[in-house]
mmCIF file of C-alpha atoms in Angstrom:
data_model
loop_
_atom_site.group_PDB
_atom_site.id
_atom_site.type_symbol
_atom_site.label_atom_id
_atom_site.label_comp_id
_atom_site.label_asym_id
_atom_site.label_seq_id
_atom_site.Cartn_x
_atom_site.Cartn_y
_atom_site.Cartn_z
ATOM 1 C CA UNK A 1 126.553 52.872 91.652
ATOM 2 C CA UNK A 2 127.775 55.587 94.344
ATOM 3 C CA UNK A 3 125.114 58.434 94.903
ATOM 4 C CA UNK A 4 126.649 61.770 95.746
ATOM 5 C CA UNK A 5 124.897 64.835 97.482
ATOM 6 C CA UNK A 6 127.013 68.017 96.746
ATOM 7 C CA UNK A 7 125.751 71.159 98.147
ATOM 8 C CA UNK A 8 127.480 74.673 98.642
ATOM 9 C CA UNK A 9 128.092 75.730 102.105
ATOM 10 C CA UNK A 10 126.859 79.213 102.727
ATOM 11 C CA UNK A 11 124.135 81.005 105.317
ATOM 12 C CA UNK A 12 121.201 79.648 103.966
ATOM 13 C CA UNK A 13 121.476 76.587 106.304
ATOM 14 C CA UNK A 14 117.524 76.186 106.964
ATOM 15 C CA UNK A 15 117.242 75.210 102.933
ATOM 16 C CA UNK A 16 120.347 73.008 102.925
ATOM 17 C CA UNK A 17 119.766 71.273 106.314
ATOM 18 C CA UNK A 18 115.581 70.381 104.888
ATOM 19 C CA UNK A 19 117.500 69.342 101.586
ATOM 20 C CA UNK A 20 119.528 67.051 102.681
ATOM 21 C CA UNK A 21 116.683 66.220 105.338
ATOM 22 C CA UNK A 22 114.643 65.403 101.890
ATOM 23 C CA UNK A 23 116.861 63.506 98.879
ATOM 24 C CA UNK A 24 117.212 59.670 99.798
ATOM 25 C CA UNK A 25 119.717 57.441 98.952
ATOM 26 C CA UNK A 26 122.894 59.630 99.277
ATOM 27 C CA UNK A 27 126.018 57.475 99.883
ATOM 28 C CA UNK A 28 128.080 60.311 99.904
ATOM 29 C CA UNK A 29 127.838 63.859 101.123
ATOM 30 C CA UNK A 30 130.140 67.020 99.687
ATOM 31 C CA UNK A 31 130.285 70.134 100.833
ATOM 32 C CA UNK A 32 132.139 72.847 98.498
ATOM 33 C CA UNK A 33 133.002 76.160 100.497
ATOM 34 C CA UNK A 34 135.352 79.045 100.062
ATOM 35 C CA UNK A 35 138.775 78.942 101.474
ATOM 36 C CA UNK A 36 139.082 80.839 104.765
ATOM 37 C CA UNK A 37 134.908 79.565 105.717
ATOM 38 C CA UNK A 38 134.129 79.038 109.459
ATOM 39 C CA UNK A 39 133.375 74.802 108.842
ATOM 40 C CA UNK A 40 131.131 75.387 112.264
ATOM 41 C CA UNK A 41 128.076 75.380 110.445
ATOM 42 C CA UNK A 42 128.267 72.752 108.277
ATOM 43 C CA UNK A 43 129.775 70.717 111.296
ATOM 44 C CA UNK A 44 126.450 71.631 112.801
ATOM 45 C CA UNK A 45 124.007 70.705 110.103
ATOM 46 C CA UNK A 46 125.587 67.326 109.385
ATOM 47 C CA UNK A 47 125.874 66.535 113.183
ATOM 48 C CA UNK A 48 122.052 66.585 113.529
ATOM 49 C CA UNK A 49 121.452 65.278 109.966
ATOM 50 C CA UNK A 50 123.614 61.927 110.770
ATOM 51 C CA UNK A 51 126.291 62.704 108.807
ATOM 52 C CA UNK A 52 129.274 61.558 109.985
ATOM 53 C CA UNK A 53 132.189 61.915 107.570
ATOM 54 C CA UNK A 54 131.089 64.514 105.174
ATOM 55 C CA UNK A 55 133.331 65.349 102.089
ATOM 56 C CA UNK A 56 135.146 68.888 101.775
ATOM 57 C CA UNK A 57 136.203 71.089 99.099
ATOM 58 C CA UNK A 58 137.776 74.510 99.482
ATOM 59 C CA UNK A 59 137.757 76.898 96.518
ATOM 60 C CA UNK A 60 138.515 80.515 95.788
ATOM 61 C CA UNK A 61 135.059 81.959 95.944
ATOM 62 C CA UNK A 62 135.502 84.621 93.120
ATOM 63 C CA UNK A 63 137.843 82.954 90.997
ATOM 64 C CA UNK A 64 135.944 80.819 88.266
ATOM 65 C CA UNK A 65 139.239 78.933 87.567
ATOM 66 C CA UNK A 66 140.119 78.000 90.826
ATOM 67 C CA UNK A 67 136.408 76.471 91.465
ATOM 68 C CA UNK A 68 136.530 74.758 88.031
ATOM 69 C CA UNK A 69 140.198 73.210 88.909
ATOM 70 C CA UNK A 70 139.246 71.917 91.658
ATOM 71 C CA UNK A 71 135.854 70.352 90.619
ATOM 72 C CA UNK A 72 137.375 68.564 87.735
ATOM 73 C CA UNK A 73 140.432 67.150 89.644
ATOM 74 C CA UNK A 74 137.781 65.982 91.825
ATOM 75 C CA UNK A 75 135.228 64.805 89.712
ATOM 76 C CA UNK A 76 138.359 63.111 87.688
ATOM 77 C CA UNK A 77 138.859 60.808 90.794
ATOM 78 C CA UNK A 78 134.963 59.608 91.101
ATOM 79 C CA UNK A 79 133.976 55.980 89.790
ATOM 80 C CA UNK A 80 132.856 56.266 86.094
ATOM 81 C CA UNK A 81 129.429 54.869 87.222
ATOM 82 C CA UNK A 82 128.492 57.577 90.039
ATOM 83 C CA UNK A 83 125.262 59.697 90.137
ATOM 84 C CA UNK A 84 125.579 63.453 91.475
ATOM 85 C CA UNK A 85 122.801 65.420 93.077
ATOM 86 C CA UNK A 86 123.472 68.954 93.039
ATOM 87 C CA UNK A 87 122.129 70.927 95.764
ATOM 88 C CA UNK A 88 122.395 75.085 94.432
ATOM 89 C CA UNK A 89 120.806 76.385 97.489
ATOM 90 C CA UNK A 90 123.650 78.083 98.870
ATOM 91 C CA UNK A 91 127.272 79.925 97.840
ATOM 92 C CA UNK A 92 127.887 82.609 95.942
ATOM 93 C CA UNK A 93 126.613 83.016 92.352
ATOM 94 C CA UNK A 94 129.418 82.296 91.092
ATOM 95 C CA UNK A 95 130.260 79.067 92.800
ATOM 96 C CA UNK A 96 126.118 77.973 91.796
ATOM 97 C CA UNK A 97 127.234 78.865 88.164
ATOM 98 C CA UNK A 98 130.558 77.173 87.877
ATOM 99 C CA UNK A 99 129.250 73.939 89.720
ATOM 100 C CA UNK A 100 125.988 73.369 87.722
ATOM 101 C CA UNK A 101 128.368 74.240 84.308
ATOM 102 C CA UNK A 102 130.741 71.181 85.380
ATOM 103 C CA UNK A 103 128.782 68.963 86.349
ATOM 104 C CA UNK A 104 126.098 69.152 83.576
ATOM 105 C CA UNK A 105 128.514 67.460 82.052
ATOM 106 C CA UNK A 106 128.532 64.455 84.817
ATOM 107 C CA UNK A 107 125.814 61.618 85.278
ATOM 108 C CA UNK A 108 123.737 64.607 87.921
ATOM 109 C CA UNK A 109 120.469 66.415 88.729
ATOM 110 C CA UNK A 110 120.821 70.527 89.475
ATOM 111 C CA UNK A 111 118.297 71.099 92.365
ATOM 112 C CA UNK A 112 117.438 74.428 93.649
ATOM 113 C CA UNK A 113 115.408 74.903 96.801
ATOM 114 C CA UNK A 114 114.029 78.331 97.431
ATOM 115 C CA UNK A 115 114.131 80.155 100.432
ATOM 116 C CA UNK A 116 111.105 79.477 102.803
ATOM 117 C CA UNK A 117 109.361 77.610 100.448
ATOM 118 C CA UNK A 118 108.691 73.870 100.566
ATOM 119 C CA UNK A 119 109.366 72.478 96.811
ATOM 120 C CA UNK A 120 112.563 72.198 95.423
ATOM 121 C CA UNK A 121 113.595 72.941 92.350
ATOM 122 C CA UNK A 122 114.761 70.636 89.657
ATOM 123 C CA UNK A 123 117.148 72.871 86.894
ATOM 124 C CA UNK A 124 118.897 69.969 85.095
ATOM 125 C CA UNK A 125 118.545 67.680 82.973
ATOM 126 C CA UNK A 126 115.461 69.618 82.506
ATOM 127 C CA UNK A 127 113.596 72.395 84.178
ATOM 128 C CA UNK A 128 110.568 71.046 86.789
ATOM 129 C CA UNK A 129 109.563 73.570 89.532
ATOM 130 C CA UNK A 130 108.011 71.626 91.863
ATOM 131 C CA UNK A 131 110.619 68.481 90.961
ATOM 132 C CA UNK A 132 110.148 67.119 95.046
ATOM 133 C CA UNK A 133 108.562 67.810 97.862
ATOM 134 C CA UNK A 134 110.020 69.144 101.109
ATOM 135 C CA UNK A 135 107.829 66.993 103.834
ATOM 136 C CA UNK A 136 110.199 67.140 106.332
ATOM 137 C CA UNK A 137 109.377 69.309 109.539
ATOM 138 C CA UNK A 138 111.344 71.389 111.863
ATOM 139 C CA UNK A 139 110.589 71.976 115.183
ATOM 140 C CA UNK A 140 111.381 75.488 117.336
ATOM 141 C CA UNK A 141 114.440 73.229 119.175
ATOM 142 C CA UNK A 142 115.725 72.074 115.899
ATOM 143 C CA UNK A 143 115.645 75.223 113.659
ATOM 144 C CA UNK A 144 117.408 76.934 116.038
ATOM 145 C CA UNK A 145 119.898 74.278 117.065
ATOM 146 C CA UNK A 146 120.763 74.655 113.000
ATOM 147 C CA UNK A 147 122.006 78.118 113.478
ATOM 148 C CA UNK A 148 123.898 77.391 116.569
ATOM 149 C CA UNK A 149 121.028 78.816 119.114
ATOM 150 C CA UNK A 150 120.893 77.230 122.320
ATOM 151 C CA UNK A 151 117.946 77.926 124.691
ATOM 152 C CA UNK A 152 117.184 77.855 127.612
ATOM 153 C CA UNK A 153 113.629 75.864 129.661
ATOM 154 C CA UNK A 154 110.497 78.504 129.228
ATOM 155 C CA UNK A 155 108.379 78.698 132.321
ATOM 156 C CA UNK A 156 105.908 76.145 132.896
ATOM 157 C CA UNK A 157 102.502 76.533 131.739
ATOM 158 C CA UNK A 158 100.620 76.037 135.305
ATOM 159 C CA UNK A 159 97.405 78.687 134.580
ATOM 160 C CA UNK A 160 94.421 77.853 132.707
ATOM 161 C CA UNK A 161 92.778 79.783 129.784
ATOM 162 C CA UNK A 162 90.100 80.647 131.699
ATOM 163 C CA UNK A 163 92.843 82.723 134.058
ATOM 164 C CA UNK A 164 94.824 83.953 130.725
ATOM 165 C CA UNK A 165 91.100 85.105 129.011
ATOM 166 C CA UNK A 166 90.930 86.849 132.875
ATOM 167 C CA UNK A 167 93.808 88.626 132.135
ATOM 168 C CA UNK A 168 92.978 89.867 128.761
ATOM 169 C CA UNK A 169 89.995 91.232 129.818
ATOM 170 C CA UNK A 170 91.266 93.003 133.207
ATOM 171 C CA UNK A 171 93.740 94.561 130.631
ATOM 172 C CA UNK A 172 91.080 95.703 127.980
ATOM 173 C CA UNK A 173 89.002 97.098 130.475
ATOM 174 C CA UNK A 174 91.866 98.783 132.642
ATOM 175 C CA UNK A 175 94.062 100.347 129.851
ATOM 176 C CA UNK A 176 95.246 103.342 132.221
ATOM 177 C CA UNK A 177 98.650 104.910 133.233
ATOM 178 C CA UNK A 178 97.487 104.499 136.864
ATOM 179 C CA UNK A 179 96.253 101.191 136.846
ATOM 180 C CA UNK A 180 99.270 99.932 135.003
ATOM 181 C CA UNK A 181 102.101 101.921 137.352
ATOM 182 C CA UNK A 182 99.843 100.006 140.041
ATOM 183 C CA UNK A 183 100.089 96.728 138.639
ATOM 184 C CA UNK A 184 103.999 97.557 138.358
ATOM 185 C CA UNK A 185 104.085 98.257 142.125
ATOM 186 C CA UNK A 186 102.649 95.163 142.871
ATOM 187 C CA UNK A 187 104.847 93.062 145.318
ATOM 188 C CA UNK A 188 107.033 95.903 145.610
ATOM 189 C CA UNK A 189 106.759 96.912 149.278
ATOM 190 C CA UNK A 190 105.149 94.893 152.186
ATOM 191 C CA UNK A 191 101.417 94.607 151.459
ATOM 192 C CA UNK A 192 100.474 95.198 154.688
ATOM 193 C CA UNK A 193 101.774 98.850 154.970
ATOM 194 C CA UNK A 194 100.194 99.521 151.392
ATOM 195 C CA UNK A 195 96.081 99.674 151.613
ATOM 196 C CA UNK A 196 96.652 99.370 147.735
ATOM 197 C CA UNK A 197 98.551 96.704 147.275
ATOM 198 C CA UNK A 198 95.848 94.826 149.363
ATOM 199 C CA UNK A 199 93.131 96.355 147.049
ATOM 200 C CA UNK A 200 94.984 95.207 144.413
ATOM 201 C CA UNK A 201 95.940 91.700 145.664
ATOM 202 C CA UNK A 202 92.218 90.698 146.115
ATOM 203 C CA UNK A 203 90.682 92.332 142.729
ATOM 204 C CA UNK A 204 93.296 89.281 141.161
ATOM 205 C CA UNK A 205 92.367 86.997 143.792
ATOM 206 C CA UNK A 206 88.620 87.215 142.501
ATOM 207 C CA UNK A 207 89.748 87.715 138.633
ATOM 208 C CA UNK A 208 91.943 84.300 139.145
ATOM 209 C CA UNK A 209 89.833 82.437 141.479
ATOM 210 C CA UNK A 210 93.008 81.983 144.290
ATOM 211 C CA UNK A 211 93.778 83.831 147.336
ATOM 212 C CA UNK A 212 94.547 87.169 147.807
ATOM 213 C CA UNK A 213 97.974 85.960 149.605
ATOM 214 C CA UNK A 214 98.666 83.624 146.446
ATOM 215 C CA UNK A 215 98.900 86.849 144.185
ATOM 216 C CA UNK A 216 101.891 87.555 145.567
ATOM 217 C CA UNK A 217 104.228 84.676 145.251
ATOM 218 C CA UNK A 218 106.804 85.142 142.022
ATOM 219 C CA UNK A 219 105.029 82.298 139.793
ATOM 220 C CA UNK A 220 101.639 84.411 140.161
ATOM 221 C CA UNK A 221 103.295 87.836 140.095
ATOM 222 C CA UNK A 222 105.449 87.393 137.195
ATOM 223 C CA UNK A 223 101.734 86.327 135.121
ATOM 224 C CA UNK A 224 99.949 88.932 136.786
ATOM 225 C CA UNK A 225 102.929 91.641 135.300
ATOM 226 C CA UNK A 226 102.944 90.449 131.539
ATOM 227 C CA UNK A 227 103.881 86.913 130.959
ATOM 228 C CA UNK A 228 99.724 85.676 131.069
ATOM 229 C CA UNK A 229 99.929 87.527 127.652
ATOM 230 C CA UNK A 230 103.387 85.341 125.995
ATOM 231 C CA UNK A 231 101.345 82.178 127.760
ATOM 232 C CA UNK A 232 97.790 83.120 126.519
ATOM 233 C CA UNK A 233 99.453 83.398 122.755
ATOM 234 C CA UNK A 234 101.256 80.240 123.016
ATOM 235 C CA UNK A 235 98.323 78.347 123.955
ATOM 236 C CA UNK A 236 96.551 80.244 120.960
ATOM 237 C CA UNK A 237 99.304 79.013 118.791
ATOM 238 C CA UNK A 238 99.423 75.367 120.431
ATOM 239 C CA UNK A 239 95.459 75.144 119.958
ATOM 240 C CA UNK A 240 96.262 75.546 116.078
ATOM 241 C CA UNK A 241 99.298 73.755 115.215
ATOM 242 C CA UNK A 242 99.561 70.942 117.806
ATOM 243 C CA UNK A 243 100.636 71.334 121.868
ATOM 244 C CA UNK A 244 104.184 72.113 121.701
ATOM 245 C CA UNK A 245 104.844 73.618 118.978
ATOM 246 C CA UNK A 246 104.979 76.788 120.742
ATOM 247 C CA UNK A 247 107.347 78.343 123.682
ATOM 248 C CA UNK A 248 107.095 81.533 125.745
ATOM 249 C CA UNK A 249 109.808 83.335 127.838
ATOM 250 C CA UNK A 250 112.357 81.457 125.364
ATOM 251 C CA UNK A 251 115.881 82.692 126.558
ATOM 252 C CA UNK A 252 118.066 82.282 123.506
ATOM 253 C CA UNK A 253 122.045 82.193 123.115
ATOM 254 C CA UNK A 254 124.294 82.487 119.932
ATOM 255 C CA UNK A 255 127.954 82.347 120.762
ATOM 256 C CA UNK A 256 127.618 84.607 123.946
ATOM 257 C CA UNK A 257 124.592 86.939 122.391
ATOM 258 C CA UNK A 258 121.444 86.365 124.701
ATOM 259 C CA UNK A 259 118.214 87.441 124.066
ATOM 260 C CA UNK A 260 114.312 86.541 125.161
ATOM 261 C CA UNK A 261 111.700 85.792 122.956
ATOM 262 C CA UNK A 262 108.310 86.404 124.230
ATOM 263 C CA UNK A 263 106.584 83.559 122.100
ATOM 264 C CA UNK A 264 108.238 81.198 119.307
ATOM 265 C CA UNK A 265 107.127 78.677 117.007
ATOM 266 C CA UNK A 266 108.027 77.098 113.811
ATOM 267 C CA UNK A 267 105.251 76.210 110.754
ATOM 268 C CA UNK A 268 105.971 74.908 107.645
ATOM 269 C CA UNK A 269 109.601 75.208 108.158
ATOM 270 C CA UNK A 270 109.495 79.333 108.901
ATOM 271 C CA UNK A 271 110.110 80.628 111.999
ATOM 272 C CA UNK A 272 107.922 83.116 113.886
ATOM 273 C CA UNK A 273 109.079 85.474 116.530
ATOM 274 C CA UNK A 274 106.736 87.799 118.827
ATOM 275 C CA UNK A 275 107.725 90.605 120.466
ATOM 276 C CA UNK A 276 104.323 90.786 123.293
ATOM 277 C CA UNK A 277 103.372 93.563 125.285
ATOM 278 C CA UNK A 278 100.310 93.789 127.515
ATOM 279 C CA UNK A 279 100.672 97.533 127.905
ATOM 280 C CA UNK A 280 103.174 100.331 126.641
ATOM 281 C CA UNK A 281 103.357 103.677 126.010
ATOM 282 C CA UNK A 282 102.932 104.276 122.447
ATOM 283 C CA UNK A 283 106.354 106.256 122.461
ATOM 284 C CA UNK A 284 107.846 102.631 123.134
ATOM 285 C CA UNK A 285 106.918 101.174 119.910
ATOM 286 C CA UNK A 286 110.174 101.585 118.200
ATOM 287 C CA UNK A 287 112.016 100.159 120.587
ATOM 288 C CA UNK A 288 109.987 97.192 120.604
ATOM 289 C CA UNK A 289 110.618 97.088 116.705
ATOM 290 C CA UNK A 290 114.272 97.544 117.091
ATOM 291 C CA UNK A 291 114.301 94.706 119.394
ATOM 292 C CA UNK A 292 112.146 92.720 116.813
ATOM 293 C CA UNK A 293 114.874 93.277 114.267
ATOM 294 C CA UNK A 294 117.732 92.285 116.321
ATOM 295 C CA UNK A 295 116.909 88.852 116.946
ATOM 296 C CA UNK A 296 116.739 88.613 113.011
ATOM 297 C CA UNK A 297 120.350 90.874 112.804
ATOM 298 C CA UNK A 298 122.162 89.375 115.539
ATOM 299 C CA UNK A 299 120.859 85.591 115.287
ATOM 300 C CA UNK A 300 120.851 85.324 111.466
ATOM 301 C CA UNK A 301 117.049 83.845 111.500
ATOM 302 C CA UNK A 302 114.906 85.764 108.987
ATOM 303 C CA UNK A 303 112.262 84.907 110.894
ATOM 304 C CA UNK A 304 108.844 86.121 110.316
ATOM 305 C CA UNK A 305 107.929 89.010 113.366
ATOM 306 C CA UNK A 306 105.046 90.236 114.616
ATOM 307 C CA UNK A 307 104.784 93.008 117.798
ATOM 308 C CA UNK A 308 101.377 92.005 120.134
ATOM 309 C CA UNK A 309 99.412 94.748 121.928
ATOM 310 C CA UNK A 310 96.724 94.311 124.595
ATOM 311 C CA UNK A 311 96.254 97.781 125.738
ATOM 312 C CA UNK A 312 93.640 99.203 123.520
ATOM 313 C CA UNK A 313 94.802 102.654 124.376
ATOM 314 C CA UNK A 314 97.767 101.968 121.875
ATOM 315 C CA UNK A 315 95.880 100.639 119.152
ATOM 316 C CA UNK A 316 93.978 104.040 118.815
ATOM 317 C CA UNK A 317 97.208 105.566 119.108
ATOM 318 C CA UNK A 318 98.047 103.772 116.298
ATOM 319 C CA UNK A 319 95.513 104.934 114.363
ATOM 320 C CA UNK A 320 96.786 108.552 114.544
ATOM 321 C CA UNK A 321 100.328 108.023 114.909
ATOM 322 C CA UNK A 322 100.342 105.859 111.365
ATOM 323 C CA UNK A 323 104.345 106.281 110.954
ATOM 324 C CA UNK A 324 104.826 103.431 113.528
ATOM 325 C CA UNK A 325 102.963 101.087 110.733
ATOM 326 C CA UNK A 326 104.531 102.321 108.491
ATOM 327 C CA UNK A 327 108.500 102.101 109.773
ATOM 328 C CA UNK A 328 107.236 98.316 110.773
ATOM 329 C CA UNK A 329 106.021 97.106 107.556
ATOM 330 C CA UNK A 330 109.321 98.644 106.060
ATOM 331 C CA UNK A 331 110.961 95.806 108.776
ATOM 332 C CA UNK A 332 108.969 93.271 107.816
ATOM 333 C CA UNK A 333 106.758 93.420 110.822
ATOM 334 C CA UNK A 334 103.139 92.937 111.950
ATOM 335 C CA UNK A 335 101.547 94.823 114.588
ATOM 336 C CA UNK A 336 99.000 92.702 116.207
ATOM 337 C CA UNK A 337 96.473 94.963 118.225
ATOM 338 C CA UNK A 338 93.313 94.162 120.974
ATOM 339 C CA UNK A 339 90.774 93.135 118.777
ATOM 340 C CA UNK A 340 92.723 90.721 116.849
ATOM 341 C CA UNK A 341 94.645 88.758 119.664
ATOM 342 C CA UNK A 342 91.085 88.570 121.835
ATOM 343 C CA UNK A 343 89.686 85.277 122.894
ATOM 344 C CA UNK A 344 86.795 85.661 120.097
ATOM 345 C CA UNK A 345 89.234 86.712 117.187
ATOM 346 C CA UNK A 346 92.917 84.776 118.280
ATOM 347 C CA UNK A 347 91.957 81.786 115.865
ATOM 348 C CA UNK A 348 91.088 83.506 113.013
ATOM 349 C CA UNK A 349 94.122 86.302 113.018
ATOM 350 C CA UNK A 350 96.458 82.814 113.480
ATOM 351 C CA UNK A 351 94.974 81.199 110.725
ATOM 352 C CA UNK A 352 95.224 84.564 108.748
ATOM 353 C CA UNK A 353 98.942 84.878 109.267
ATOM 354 C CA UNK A 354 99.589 81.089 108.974
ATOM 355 C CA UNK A 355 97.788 81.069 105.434
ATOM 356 C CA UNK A 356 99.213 83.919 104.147
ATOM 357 C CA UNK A 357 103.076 81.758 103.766
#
């Protein structure tokens, strides 16, 4: 008896690709889509589920006659004994409507998997809300690769926590416009005509533990100027969910849009995005949320986003200037301030946001 998978191509590919990741026994896999659809995703999905000759059917997305035409003609061609899963995850409502109406009438189950949740659905022959389990895991790689995002290698992870928890705490106790221009001018000119610069070079030297002449090669000067912080939160985030899970300095592609996430991750088949800044001027916190909401606009993610702050200058700030909080929660976004990313209180405000899904 043939087992078919039907499913309705549309943009909620993270729900179709962990559904088809999740019912077993398919022997056949169609895909109904409107006429005129870019077949690139569903190309994609089925090339990293295994799929290699999936079934199509084009309809007339808005035209209930057209869709029920061309189910029936199909469905009239099927062996009398086949069984039909049907996957209502994605197309438009009335493409869901139309399919489960026709094939009610067949030997099928009508599954429905939320977004971003991990229990599908069952709507026919009779209603069960959590019907099946979605144990299947995504990693960062893969949930991207499903939306067509290539990346790029993030740095390497050659500093220890006790360097990163350095860092954190020279930029807690240093939260000044001078210190910060001064940590920007590191490198910039020859140390030896710039009696600050060499200041500077051996205050790191002692805060790191290496030598005041290692400070300046590009490995220690990029960590010095920011990236300790994307490293320090992807450690945080590896220490949680498993080493790996996380990546840092993540450069990101989508058919020739490029963009740089500070730290990445995947959990329970979500994705989360941070946008991390060791210091900034609290004018700057729009654009940082602008930027937040981009990678969700341009890269079709959803993903969950959260905007990291050292400086505890700006987290006062934020305490008077309230309509920042305010135009981020309306985005969907977290601001993460000093005292909950700090070595002591990193666990918790993980745990916080991972429980909270």
């Amino acid at each position: 008896m043939p087992h078919y998978l039907l499913s309705l191509a549309n943009e909620e590919l993270i729900a179709n690709y962990l559904l088809l990741k999740t019912i077993p026994d398919v022997d056949h896999y169609l895909f109904v889509q409107p006429k005129g659809w870019d077949p690139a995703p569903v190309d994609r999905v089925c090339s990293l589920c295994g799929i290699a000759a999936p079934l199509r059917l084009e309809v007339e997305e808005f035209c209930l006659a057209d869709i029920e035409r061309v189910l029936e003609s199909w469905l009239s061609e099927r062996e009398q004994d086949a069984s039909y899963t049907v996957n209502l995850t994605g197309g438009s409502r009335l493409m869901a409507l139309a399919v489960a109406d026709i094939f009610r009438r067949a030997n099928s189950r009508v599954l429905y998997l939320p977004p971003r949740v991990n229990h599908i659905q069952q709507l026919h022959p009779r209603r069960v809300d959590s019907y099946l389990k979605v144990t299947y895991r995504c990693s960062l790689d893969e949930y991207l690769a499903v939306f067509g995002v290539s990346t790029m290698p993030s740095r390497s992870k050659p500093h220890t926590i006790k360097q990163m928890e350095a860092m954190f705490r020279v930029f807690t106790d240093n939260s000044t416009t001078r210190f910060m221009r001064q940590v920007n001018r590191l490198g910039a000119r020859k140390i030896e005509r710039d009696p600050e610069q060499i200041r500077l070079a051996r205050f790191f030297a002692r805060e790191l533990g290496i030598s005041p002449g290692e400070v300046l090669l590009p490995e220690w000067l990029s960590f010095i100027k920011g990236a300790w912080f994307e490293e320090y939160l992807a450690w945080a985030v590896d220490r949680e969910l498993g080493e790996g899970t996380a990546r840092h300095g993540l450069q990101v592609e989508q058919q020739g849009v490029s963009n740089e996430l500070d730290c990445a991750f995947t959990h329970a088949n979500r994705l989360y995005v941070m946008e991390l800044k060791a210091s900034a001027p609290l004018a700057s916190i729009s654009e940082f949320l602008y930027k937040l909401d981009s990678v969700a606009r341009d890269f079709s993610l959803n993903p969950r986003c959260f905007l990291g702050i050292v400086d505890p200058d700006v987290e006062r700030g934020l305490g008077k200037a309230t309509h920042f909080r305010s135009r981020a929660r309306k985005m969907g976004i977290r601001i993460l301030c000093n005292k909950e990313l700090s070595p002591g209180r990193i666990s918790k405000t993980l745990r916080q946001i991972l429980d909270s899904d």
